[in-house]
Short mmCIF file of C-alpha atoms in Angstrom, two decimals:
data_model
loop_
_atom_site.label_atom_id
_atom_site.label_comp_id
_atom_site.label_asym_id
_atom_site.label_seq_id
_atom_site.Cartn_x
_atom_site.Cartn_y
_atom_site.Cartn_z
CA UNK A 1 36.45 -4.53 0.60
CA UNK A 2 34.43 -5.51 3.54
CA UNK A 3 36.11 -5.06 7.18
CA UNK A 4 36.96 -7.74 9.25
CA UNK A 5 38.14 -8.21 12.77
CA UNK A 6 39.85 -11.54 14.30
CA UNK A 7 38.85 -12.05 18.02
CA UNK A 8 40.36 -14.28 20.45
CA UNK A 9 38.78 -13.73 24.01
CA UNK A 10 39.85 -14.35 27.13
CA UNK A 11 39.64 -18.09 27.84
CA UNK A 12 37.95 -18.98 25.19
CA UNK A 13 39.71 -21.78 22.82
CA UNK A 14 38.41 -20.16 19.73
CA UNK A 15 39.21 -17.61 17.23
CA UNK A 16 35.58 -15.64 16.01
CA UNK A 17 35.77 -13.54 12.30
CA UNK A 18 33.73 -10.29 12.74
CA UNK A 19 32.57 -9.29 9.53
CA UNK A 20 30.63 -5.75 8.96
CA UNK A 21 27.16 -5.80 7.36
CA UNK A 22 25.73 -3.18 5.10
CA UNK A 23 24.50 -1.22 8.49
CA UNK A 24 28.23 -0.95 10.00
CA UNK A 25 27.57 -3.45 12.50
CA UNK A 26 29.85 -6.78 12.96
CA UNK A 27 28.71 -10.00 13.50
CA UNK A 28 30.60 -13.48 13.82
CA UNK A 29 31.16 -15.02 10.15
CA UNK A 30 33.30 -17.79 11.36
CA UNK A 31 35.13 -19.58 14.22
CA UNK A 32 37.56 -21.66 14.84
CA UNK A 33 40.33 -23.47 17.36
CA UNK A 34 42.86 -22.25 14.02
CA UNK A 35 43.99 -19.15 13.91
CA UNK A 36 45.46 -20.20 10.48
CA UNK A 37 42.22 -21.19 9.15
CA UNK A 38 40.51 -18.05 10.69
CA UNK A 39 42.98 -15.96 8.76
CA UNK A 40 42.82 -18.27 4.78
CA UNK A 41 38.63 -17.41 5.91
CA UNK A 42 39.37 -13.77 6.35
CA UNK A 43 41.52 -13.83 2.77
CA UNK A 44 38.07 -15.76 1.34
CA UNK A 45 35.73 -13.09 2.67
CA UNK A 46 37.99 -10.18 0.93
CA UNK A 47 38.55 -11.55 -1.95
CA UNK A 48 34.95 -12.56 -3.08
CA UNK A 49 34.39 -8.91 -1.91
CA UNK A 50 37.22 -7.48 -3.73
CA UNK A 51 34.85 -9.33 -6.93
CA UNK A 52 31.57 -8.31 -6.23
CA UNK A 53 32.95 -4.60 -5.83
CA UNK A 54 34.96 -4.93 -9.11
CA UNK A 55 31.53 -6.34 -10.66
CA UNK A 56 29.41 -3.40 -8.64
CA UNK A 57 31.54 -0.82 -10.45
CA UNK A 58 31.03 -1.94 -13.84
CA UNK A 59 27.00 -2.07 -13.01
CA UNK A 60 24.90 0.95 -14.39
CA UNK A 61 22.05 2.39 -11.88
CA UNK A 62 19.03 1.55 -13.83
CA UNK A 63 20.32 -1.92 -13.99
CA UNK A 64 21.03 -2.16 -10.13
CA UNK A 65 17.74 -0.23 -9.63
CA UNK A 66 15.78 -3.21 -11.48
CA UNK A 67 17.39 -5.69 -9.34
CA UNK A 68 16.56 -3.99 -6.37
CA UNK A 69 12.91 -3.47 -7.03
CA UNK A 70 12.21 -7.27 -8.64
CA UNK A 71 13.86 -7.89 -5.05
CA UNK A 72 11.45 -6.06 -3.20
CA UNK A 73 8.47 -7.84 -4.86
CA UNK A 74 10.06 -11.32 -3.74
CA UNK A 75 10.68 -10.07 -0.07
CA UNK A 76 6.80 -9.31 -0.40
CA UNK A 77 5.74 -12.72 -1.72
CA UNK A 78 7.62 -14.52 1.11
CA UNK A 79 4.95 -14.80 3.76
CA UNK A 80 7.61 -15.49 6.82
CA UNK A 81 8.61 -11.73 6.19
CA UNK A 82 6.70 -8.76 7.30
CA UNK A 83 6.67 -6.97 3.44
CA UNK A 84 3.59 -6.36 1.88
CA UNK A 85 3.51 -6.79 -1.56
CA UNK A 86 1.02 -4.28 -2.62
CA UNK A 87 3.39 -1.70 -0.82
CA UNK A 88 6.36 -3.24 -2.19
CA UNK A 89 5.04 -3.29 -5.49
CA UNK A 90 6.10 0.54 -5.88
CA UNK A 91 9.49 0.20 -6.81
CA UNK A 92 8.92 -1.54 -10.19
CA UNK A 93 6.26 1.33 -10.67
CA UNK A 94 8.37 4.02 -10.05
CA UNK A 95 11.63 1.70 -12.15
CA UNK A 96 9.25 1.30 -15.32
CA UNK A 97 7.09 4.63 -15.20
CA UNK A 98 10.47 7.03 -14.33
CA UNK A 99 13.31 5.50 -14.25
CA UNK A 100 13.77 2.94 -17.28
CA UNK A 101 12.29 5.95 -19.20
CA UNK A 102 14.09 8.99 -18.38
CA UNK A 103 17.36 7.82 -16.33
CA UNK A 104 20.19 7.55 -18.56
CA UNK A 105 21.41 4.34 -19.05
CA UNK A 106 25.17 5.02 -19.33
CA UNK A 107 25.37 6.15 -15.53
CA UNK A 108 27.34 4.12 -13.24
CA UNK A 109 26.24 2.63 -9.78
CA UNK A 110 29.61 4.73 -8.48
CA UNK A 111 28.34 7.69 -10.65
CA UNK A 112 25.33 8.49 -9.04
CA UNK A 113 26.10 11.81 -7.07
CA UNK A 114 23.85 14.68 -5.77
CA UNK A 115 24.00 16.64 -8.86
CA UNK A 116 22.64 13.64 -11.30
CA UNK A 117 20.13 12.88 -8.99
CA UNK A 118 19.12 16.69 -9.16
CA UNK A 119 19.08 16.71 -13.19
CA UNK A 120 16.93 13.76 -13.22
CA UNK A 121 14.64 15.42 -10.93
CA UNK A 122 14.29 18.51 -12.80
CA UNK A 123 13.50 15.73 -15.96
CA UNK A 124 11.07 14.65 -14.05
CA UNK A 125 9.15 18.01 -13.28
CA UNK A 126 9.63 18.90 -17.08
CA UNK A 127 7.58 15.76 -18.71
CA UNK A 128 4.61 16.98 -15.70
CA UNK A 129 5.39 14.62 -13.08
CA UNK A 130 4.27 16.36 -9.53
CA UNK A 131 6.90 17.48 -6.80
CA UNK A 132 5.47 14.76 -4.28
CA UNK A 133 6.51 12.38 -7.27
CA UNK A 134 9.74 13.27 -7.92
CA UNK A 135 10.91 13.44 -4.47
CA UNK A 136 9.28 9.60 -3.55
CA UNK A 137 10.50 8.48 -7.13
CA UNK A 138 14.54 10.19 -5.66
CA UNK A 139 14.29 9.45 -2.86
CA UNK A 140 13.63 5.74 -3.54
CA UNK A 141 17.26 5.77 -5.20
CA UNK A 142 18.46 5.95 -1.23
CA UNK A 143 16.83 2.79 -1.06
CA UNK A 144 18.40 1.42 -3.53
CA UNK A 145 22.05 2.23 -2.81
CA UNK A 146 21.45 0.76 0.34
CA UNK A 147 20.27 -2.36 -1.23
CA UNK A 148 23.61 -1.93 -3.64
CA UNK A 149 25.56 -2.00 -0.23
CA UNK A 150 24.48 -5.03 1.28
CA UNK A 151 24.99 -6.86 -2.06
CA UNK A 152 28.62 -5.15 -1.50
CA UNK A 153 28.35 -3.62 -4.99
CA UNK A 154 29.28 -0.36 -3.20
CA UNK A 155 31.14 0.40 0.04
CA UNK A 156 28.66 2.73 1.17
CA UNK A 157 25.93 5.34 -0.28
CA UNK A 158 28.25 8.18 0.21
CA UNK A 159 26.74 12.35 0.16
CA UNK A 160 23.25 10.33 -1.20
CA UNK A 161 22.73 9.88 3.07
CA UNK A 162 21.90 12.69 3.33
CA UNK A 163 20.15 13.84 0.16
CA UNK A 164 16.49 15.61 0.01
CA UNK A 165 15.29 17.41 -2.17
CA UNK A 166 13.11 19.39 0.38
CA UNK A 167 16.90 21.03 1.41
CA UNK A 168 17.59 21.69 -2.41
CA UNK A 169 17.30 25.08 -2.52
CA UNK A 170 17.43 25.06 -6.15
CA UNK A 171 14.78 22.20 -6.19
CA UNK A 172 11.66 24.16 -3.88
CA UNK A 173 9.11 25.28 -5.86
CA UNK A 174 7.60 28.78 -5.82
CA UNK A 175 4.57 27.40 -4.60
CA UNK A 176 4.96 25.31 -1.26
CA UNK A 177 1.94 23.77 -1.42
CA UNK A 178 3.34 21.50 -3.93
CA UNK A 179 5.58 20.29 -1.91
CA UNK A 180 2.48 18.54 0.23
CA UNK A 181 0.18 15.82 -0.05
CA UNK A 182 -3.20 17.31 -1.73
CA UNK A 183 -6.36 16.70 1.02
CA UNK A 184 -9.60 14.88 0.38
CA UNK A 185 -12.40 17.43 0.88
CA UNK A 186 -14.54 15.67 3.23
CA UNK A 187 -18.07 14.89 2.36
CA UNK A 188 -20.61 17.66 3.90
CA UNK A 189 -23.41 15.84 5.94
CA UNK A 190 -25.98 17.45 2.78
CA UNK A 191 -24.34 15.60 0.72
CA UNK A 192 -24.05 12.23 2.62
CA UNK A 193 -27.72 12.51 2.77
CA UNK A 194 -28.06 13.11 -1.14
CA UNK A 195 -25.73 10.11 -1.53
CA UNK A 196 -26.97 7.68 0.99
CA UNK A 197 -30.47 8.52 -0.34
CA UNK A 198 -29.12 7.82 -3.70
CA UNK A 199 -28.32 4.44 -3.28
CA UNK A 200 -31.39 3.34 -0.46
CA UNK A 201 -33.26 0.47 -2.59
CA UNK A 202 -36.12 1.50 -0.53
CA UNK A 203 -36.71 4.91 -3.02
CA UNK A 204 -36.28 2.84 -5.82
CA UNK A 205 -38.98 0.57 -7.77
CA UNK A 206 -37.36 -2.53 -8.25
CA UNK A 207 -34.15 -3.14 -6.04
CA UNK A 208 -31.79 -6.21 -6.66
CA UNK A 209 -29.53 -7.91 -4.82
CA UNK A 210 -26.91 -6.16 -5.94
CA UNK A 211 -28.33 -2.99 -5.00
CA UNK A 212 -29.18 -3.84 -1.52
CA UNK A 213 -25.21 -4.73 -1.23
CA UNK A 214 -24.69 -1.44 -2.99
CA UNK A 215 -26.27 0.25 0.20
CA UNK A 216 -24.62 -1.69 2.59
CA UNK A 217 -21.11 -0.63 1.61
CA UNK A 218 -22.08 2.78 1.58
CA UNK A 219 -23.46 3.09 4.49
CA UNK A 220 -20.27 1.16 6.01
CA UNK A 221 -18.53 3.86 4.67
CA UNK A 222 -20.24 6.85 5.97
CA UNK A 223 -20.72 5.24 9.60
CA UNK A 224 -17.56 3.66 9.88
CA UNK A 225 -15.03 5.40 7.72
CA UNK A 226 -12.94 2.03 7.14
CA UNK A 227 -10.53 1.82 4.63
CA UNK A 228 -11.40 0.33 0.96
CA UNK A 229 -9.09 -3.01 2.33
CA UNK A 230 -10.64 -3.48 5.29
CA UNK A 231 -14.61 -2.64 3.82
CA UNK A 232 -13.14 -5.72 1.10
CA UNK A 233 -12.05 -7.67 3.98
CA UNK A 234 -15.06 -7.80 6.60
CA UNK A 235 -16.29 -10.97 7.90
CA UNK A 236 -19.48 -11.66 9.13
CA UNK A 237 -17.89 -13.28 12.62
CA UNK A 238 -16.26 -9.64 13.01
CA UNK A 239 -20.07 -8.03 13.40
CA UNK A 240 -20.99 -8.99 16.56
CA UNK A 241 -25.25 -8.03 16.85
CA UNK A 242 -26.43 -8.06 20.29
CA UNK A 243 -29.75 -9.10 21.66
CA UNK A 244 -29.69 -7.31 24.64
CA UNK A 245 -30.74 -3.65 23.79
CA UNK A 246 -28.96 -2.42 26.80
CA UNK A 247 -25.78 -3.61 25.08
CA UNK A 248 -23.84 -1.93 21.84
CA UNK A 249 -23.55 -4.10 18.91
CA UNK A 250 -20.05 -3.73 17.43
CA UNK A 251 -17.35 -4.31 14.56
CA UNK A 252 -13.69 -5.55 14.66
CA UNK A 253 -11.90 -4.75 11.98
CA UNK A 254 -9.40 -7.66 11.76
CA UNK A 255 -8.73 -8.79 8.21
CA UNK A 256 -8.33 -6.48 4.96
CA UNK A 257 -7.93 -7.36 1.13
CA UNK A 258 -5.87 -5.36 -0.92
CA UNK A 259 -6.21 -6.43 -4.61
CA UNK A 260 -6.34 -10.60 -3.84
CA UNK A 261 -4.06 -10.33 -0.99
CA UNK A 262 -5.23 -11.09 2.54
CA UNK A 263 -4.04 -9.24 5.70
CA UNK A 264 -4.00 -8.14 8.93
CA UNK A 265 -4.61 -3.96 8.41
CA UNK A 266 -2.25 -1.89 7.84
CA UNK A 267 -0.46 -1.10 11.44
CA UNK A 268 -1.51 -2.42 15.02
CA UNK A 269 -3.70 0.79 15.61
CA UNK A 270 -5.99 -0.14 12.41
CA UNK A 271 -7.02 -3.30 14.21
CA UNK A 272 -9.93 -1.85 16.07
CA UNK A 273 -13.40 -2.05 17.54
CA UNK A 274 -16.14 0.21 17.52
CA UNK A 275 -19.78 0.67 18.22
CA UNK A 276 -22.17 0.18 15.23
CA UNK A 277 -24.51 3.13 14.94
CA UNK A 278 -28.21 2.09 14.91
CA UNK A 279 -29.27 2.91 11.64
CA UNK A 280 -26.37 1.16 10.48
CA UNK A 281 -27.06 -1.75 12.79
CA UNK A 282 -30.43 -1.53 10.57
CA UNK A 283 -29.11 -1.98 7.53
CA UNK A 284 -26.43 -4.30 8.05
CA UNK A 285 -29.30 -7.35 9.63
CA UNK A 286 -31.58 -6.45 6.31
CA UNK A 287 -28.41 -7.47 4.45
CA UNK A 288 -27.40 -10.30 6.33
CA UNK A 289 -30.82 -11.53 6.02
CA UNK A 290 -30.81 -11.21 1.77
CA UNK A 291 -27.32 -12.41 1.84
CA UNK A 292 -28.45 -15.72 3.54
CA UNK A 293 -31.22 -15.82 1.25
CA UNK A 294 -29.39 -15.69 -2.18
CA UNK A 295 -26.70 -17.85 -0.97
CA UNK A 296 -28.54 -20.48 0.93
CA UNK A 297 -27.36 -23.34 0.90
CA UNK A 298 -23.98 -22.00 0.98
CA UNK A 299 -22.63 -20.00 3.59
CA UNK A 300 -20.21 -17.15 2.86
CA UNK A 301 -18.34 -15.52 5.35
CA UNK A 302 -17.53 -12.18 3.59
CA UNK A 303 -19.66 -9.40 4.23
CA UNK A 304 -19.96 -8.10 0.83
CA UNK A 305 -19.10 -10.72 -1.55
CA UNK A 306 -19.28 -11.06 -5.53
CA UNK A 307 -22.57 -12.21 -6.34
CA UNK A 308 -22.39 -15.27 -8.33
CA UNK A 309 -23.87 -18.30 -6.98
CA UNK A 310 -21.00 -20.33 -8.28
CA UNK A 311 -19.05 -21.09 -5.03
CA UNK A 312 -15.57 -21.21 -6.14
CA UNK A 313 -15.97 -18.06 -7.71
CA UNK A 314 -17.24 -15.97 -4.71
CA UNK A 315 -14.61 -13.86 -3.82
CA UNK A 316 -14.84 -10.54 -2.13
CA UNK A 317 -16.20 -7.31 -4.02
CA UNK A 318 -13.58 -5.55 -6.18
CA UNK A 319 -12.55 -2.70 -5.46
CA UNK A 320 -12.67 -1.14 -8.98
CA UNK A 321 -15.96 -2.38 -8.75
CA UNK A 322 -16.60 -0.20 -5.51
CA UNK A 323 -14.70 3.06 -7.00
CA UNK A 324 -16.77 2.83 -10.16
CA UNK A 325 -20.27 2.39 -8.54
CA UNK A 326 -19.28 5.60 -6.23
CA UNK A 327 -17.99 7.62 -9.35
CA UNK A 328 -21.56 6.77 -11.13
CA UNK A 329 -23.37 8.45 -7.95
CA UNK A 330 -21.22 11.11 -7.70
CA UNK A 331 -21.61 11.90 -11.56
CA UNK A 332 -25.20 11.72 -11.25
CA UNK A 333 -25.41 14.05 -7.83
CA UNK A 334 -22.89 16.71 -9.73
CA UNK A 335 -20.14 15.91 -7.70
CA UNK A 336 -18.29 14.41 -10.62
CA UNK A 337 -17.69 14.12 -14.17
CA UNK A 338 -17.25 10.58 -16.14
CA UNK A 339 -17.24 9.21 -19.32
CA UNK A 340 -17.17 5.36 -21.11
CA UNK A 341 -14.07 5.02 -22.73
CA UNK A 342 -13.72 1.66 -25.00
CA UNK A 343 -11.15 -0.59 -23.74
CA UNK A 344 -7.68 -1.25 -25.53
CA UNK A 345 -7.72 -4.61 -24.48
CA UNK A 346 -11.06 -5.80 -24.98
CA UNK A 347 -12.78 -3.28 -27.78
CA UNK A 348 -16.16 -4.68 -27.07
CA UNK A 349 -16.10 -3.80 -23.32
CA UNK A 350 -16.27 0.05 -21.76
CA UNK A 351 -13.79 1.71 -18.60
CA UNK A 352 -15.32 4.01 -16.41
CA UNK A 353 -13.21 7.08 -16.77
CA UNK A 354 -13.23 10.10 -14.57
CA UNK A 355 -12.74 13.51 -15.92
CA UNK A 356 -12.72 15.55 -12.60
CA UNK A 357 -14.68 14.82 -9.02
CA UNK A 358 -15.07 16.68 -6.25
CA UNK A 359 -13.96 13.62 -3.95
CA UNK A 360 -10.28 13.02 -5.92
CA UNK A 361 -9.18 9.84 -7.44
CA UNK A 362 -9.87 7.71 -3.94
CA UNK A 363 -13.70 7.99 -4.05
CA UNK A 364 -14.03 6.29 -0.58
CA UNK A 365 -11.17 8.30 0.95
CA UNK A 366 -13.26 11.49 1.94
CA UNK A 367 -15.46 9.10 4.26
CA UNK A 368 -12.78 8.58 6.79
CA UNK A 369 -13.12 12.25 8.71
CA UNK A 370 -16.55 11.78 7.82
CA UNK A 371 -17.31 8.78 9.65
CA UNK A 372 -16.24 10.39 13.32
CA UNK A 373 -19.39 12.72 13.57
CA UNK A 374 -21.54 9.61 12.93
CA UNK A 375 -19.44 7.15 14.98
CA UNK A 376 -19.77 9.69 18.04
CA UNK A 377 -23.43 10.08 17.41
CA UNK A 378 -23.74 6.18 17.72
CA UNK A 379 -21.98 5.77 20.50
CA UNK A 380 -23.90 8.54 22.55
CA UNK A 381 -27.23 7.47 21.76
CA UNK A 382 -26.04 3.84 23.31
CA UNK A 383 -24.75 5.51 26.14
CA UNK A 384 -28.07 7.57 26.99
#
């Protein structure tokens, strides 16, 4: 039952209802001159709580789990709110992949305690699932109780506060490194070379369009280090090319794409400027210049568009796109392994598979350390 308080201050006329919120704080619910009617509100506010925790109780987990992650994907598509949905979109992952799967169905809301959340984590460990997923898969059910609370389904989350399975001591592996985050090796500068060669349409007899983009994004990549969204998400009016040599040309990295959403990066400190290295400077006017070319009479603002000349349909690269044409190069410098796999969906199209790389399943993540040696190089020789 949720907690109230009736408040009459000091010479004020009115009577204020205090009712607590899911995070123990109270704020006004309702005011009046009445104490009486103050009071038959108070009775109102109980009793519809009184219901919704009767209802909570009869409400198994999973179920309350599926509400709370179809929730999450709505706070996400509400643009007033500061959600993303790609980041939100994880709970109905982890609900459909784990949880609908191997959670039993007959558990309560009210029964979840530390010990079934423990069980269910050794369940996950037995079918293969990694350490680093079974804790972010548990420790989403914190979450979720939360979420149960401010629907008043439960009165609070109980022992689960303070649950973590990294003070389990039945739950820590024998190794501890599988307890952390695996780390991109970072691209040697030999290899750069071997790749950026790879994909220069100037060694190779015939270039297209398509690979002079191609060559652009990589070399984004190893010069800048920017993140797949924000490599998607680059705007021509964010290169700014000076004509005075004395002066650096530079990139702001405003806008990002993730999937077909649009954004702002993904914290303040990702919105940033930086000094173009000049070979990079290079390459990004010769593909400026073809760009303009192939889409004249249109003009597109993204940097590195799909290459239809069909204007509704120009939309920024895809990212599988990206992944795949960097798993290709990799496969064909030894630094990977892939095969063609026909598609379920569509058994007269291919999916690029990969079997093992060198790089991990983020091809374009090992460029971010990367990118610092040639970013500092840039800078100095503008500085000389």
């Amino acid at each position: 039952m949720s907690k109230t308080k009736l408040v009459k201050r000091k010479g004020s006329k009115h009577w204020k209802l205090f009712v607590e919120d899911g995070e123990g704080k109270y704020k006004v619910y309702y005011k009046s001159e009445s104490k009486m009617a103050c009071k038959q509100k108070r009775a109102e506010v109980q009793a519809n709580s009184i219901d919704k925790l009767t209802l909570g109780h009869k409400k198994t987990f999973v179920e309350v789990y599926k509400e709370f992650a179809l929730h999450k994907i709505e706070v996400g598509k509400n643009e007033r709110l500061g959600g993303k949905l790609n980041s939100l979109k994880v709970y109905l992952s982890y609900y459909r992949k784990h949880i609908a799967l191997n959670f039993d169905h007959k558990i309560l809301l009210t029964e979840v305690t530390k010990k079934v959340v423990k069980d269910f984590f050794r369940k996950l460990l037995d079918n293969g699932v990694s350490w680093i997923t079974a804790e972010n898969v548990v420790m989403s059910f914190k979450t979720a109780l939360k979420y149960a609370v401010d629907q008043e389904y439960i009165s609070s989350i109980g022992p689960m506060d303070s649950f973590s399975p990294k003070k389990e001591e039945e739950l820590i592996p024998k190794d501890p490194s599988e307890m952390k985050y695996k780390i991109t090796p970072m691209i040697s500068l030999q290899e750069a070379d071997r790749l950026f060669k790879y994909f220069d349409p100037q060694l190779k007899k015939n270039p297209t369009i398509t690979d002079k983009r191609n060559f652009a994004i990589v070399s984004v990549f190893l010069f800048c280090g920017m993140r797949m969204s924000e490599v998607r998400g680059l705007k021509w009016n964010a290169i700014h090319f000076s004509n005075n040599p004395k002066l650096p040309s530079y990139i702001t990295v405003k806008h990002t794409i993730v999937g077909h959403e649009e954004g702002y990066g993904k914290a303040d400190g990702s919105r940033r400027t930086f000094i173009i290295h000049p070979v990079l400077l290079e390459i990004l006017r010769e593909w400026k210049a073809a760009h303009t070319r192939h889409f004249t009479p249109h003009k597109i603002t993204w940097v590195f568009p799909s290459l239809t000349k069909t204007i509704e349909w120009i939309v920024p690269v895809h990212d599988n796109t990206i992944r795949d044409m960097f798993n290709v190069a990799y496969d064909a410098l030894g630094y990977a392994e892939i095969e063609h796999k026909v598609d379920r969906c569509n058994p007269s199209k291919t999916r690029l598979v990969v079997k093992w790389s060198k790089f991990g399943s983020a091809p374009t993540k090992t460029f971010r350390h990367f990118a610092a040696t040639s970013l500092l190089a840039g800078q100095n020789s503008n500085t000389e």
